[in-house]
Coordinates of C-alpha atoms in Angstrom, one line a residue:
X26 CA 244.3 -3.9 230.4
X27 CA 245.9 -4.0 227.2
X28 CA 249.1 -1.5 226.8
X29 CA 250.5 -2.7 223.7
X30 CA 247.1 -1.7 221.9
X31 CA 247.8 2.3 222.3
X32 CA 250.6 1.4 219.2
X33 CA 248.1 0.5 216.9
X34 CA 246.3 4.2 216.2
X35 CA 246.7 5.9 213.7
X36 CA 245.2 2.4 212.2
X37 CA 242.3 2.5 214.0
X38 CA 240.1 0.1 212.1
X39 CA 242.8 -2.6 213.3
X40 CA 242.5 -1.3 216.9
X41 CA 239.2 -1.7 217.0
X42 CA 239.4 -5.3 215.4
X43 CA 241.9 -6.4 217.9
X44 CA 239.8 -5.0 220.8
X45 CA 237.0 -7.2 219.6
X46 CA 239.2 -10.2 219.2
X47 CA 240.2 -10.0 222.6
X48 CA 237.6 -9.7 224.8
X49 CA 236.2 -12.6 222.4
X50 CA 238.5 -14.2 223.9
X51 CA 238.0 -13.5 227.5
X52 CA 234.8 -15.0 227.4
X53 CA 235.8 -18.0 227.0
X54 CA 236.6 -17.8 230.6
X55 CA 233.5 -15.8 232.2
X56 CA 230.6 -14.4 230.6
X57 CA 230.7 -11.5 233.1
X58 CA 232.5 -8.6 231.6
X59 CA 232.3 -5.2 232.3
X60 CA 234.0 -3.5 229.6
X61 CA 235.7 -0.4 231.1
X62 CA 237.0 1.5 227.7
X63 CA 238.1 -0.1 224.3
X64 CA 241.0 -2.0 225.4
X65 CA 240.2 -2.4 229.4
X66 CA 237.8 -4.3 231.1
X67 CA 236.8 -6.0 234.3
X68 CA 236.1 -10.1 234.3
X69 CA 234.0 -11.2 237.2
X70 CA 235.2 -14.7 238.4
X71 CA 233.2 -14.9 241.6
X72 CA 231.1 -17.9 240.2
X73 CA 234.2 -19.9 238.9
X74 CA 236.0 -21.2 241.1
X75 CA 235.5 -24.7 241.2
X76 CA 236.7 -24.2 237.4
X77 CA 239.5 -21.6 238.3
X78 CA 240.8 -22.7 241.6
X79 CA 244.3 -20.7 241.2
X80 CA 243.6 -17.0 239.8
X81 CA 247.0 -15.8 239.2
X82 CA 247.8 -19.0 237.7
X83 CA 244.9 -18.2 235.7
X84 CA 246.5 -14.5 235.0
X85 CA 249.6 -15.5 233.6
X86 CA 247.9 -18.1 231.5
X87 CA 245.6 -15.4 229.9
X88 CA 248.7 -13.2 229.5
X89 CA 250.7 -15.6 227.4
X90 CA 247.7 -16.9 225.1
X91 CA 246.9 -13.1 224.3
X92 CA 250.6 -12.3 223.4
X93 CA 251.0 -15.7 221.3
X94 CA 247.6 -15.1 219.7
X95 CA 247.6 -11.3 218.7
X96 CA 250.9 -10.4 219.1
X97 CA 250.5 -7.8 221.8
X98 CA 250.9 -7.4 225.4
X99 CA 248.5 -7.0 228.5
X100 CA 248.8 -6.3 232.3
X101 CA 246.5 -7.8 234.6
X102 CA 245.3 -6.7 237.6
X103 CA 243.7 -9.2 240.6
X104 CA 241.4 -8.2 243.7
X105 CA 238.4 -8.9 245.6
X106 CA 237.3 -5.3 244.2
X107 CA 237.3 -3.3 240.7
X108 CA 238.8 -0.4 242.1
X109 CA 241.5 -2.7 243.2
X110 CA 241.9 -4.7 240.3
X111 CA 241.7 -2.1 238.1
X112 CA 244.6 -0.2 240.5
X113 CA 246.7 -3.1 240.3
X114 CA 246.3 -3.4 236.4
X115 CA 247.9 -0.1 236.5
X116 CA 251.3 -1.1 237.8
X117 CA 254.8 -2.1 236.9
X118 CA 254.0 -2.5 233.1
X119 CA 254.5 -4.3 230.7
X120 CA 252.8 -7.7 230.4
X121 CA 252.4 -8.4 234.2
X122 CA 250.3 -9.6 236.6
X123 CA 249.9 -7.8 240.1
X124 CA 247.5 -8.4 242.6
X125 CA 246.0 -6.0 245.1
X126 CA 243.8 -7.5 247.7
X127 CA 242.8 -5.5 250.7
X128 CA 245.3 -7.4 253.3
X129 CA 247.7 -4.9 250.9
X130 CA 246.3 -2.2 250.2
X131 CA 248.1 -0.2 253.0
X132 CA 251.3 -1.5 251.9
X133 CA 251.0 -1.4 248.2
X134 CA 248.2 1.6 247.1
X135 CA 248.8 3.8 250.0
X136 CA 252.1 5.1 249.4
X137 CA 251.4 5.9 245.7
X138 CA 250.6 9.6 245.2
X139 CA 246.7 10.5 244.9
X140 CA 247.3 11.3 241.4
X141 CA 247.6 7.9 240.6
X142 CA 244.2 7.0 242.3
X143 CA 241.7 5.8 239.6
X144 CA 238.9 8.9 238.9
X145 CA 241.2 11.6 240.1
X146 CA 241.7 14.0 238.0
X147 CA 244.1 16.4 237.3
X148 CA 242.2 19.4 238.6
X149 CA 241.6 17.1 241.6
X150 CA 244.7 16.2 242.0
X151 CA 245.8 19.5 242.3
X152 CA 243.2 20.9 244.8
X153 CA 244.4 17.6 247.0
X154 CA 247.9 18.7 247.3
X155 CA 246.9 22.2 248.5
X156 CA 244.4 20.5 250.9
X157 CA 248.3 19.0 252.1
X158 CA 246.8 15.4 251.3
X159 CA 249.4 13.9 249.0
X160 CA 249.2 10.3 249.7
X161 CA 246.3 7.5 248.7
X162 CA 246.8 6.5 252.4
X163 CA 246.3 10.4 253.5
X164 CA 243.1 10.4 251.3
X165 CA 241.8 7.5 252.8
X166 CA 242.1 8.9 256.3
X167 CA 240.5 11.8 255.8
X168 CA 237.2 12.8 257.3
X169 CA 235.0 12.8 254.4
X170 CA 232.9 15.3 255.2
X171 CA 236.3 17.5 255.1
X172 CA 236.4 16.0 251.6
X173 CA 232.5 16.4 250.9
X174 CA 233.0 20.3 251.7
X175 CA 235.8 20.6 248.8
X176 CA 234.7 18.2 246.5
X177 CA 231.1 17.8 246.8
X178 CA 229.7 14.0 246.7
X179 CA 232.8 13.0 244.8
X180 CA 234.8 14.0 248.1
X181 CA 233.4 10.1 249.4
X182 CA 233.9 8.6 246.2
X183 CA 237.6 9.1 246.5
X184 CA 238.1 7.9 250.1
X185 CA 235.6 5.1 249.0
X186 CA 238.5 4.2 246.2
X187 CA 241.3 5.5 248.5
X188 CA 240.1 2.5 250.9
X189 CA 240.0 -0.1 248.5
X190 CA 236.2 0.4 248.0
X191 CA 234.4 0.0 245.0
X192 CA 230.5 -0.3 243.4
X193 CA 229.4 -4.1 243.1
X194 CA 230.2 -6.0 239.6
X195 CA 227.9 -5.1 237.3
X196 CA 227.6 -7.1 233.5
X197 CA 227.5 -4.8 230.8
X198 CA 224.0 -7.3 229.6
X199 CA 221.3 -7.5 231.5
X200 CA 218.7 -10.2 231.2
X201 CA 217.1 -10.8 227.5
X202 CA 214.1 -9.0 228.8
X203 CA 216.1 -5.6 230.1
X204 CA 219.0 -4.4 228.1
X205 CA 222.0 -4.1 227.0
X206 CA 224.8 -1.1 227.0
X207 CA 228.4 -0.7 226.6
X208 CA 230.4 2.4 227.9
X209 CA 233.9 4.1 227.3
X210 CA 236.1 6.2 229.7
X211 CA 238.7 8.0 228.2
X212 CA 242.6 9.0 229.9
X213 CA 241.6 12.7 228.7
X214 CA 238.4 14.8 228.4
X215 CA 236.5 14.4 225.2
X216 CA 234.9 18.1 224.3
X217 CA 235.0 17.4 220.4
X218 CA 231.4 16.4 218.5
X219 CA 233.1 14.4 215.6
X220 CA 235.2 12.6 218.3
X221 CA 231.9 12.0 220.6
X222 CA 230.1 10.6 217.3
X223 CA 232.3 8.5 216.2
X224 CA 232.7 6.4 219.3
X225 CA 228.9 6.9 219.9
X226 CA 228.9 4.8 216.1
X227 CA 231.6 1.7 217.0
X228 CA 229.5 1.4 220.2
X229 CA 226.8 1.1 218.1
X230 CA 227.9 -1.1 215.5
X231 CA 229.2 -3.6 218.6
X232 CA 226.1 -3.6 220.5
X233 CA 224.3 -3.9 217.0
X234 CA 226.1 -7.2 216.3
X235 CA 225.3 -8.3 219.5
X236 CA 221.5 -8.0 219.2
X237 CA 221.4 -9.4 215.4
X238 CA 223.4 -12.8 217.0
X239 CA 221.1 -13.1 220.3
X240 CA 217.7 -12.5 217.4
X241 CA 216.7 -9.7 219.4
X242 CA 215.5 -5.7 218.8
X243 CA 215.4 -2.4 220.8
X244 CA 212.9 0.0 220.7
X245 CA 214.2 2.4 223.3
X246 CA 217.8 3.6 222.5
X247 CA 219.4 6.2 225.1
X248 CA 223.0 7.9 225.8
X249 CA 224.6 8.0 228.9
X250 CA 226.8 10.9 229.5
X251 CA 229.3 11.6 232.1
X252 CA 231.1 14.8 232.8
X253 CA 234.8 15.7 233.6
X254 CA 233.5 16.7 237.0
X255 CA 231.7 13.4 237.3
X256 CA 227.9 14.3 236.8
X257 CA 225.9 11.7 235.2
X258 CA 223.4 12.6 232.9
X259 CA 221.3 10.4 230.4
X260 CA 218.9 10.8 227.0
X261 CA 216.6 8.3 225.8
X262 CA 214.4 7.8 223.0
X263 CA 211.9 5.1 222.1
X264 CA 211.6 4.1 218.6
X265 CA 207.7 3.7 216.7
X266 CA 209.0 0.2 215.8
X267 CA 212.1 -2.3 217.1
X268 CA 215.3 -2.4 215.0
X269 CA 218.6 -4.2 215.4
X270 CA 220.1 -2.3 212.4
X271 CA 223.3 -0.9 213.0
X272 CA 222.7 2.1 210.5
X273 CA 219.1 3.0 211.6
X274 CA 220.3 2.6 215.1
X275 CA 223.0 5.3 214.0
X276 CA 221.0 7.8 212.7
X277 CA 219.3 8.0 215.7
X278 CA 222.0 8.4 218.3
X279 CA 223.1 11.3 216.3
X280 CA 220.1 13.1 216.7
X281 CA 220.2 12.2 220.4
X282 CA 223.1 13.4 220.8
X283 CA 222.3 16.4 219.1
X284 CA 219.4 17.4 221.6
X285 CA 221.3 16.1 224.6
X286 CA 224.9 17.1 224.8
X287 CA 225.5 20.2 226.7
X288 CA 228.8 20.6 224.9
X289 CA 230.9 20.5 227.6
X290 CA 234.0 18.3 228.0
X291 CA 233.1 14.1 228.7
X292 CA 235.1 11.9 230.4
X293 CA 232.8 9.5 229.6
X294 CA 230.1 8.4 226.9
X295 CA 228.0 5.1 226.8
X296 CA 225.3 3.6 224.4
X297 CA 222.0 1.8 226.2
X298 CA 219.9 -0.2 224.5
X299 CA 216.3 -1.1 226.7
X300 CA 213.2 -2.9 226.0
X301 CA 214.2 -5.3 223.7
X302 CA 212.0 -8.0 222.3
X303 CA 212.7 -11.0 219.9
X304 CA 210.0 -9.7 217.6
X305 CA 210.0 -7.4 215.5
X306 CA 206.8 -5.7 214.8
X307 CA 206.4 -2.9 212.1
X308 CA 204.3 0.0 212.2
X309 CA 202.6 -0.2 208.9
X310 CA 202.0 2.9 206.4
X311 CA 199.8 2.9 203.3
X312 CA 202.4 5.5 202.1
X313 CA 205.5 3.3 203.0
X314 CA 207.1 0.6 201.1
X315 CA 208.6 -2.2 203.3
X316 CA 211.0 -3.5 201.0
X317 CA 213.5 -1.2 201.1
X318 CA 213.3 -2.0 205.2
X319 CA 213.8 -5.5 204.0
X320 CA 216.4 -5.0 201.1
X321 CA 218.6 -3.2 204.2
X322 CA 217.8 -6.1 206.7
X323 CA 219.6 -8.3 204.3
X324 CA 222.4 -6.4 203.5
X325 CA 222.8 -6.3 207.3
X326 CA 222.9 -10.0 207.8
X327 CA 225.5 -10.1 204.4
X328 CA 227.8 -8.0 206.4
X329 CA 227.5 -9.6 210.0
X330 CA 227.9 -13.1 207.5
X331 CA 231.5 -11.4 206.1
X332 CA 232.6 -10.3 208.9
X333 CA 232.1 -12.8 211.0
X334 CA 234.4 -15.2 208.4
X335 CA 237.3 -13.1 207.6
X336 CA 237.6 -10.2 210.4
X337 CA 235.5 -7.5 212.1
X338 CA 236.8 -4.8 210.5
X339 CA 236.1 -6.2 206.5
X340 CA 233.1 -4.5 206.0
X341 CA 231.8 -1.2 208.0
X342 CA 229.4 1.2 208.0
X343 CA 230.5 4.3 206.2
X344 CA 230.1 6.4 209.6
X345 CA 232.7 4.4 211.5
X346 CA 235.3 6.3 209.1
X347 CA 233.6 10.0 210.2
X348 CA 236.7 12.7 210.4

């Protein structure tokens, strides 16, 4: 987890450059990386250990490359689990390294206050206390069918957590043949359109890249939705013909979005792109012109060529800057 990037807004463009330039750089230590929001993210290390035999050693190694290299700082959480890891990011900050594996978990997580519990909200938080469960380690005892009858099926979520219990690793790239998505969670719900759009666009303009360098298209696009009450909901659409063209791609995750949202507050919003293909077949009109379709292809691989040299954040497309 990166603290020090939360001083970089009101510059934005810069935030999101320095985002990019860090997990960059985390790859060159794992390919598996779940990204968990714009400056957070969770590195799987199970296959690298005859390469990585010392993890924390590892940690603090990381820690000091990022702060020499982009000037800022990041904690770093360690665990057999993402809930863990991503509990033990959360610590004593700045620039440290913790680790919470479940030998501690009883000693280190269960003292802390169920507000601090990833995915506990403030509403949830609230209800808790009144339930007279004010402890992670109270949570995690409770029956969860006690918790099921308050809080529905997020009542075994949060002893699932509470225990140290967390869904398996999951890369945010499937295979070539399957797809590829990237999601954001944010600190505070999200109920704002312009706000919605504009991180639907950098989450487009990321993945976009990202298909243009592997040679590969999408033809169905789809936004994942989740609400502050935790209820998942998607909407996808597939395209007449593949694209890996950041602005087409754009136009039409705005009008997904537009049939989809319920307008209700997010506490998180994601980008899928499925069936991809390394060919790109058109859907020919007598009344269409493909050059135009060709004209913008190049001006696509210009910019990827630009940015690529001196810095992500040279050239954009105009609807990153949306108000």
């Amino acid at each position: 987890k990166c603290p020090d990037l939360e001083m970089f807004p009101p510059d934005m463009e810069y935030y999101h450059e320095m985002s990019e330039k860090f997990f960059k750089h985390l790859e060159k230590y794992t390919p598996n990386i779940e990204k968990l929001s714009v400056d957070e993210c969770f590195m799987d290390m199970s296959n690298s250990s005859l390469l990585y035999k010392d993890l924390v050693f590892l940690a603090y190694q990381i820690k000091e490359e990022v702060y020499n290299l982009y000037g800022f700082t990041v904690n770093i959480g360690i665990s057999s689990s993402k809930i863990c890891a991503k509990m033990a990011s959360d610590m004593e900050k700045p620039n440290k390294v913790h680790t919470l594996f479940l030998n501690e978990i009883e000693r280190k997580m269960w003292p802390l206050p169920v507000d601090d519990l990833f995915m506990v909200g403030k509403q949830a938080a609230e209800k808790l206390h009144q339930l007279n469960i004010n402890t992670i380690g109270e949570l995690a005892s409770t029956e969860e069918s006690f918790l099921n009858k308050h809080f529905g099926k997020h009542g075994s979520i949060m002893k699932n957590y509470a225990n140290g219990i967390s869904d398996d690793f999951s890369t945010s790239t499937d295979d070539k043949n399957k797809s590829i998505s990237t999601s954001e969670t944010f600190s505070t719900d999200i109920g704002e359109k312009n706000k919605l759009l504009k991180i639907l666009y950098k989450q487009v303009d990321i993945l976009g890249k990202d298909l243009r360098k592997q040679k590969l298209y999408t033809q169905t696009l789809a936004i994942t939705y989740k609400t502050k009450d935790f209820v998942s909901y998607s909407k996808q659409l597939t395209l007449a013909s593949p694209t890996n063209s950041t602005e087409e791609i754009s136009k039409y995750i705005s009008n997904i979005l537009d049939q989809s949202w319920k307008e209700e507050p997010l506490r998180n919003i994601g980008v899928r792109f499925s069936n991809l293909t390394d060919t790109k077949k058109k859907q020919i009109s007598i009344f269409n012109n493909n050059k135009d379709e060709d004209k913008s292809d190049t001006v696509q691989e210009t910019m990827d060529k630009i940015n690529d040299k001196y810095g992500t954040s040279i050239i954009r497309q105009a609807n990153l800057f949306t108000k």
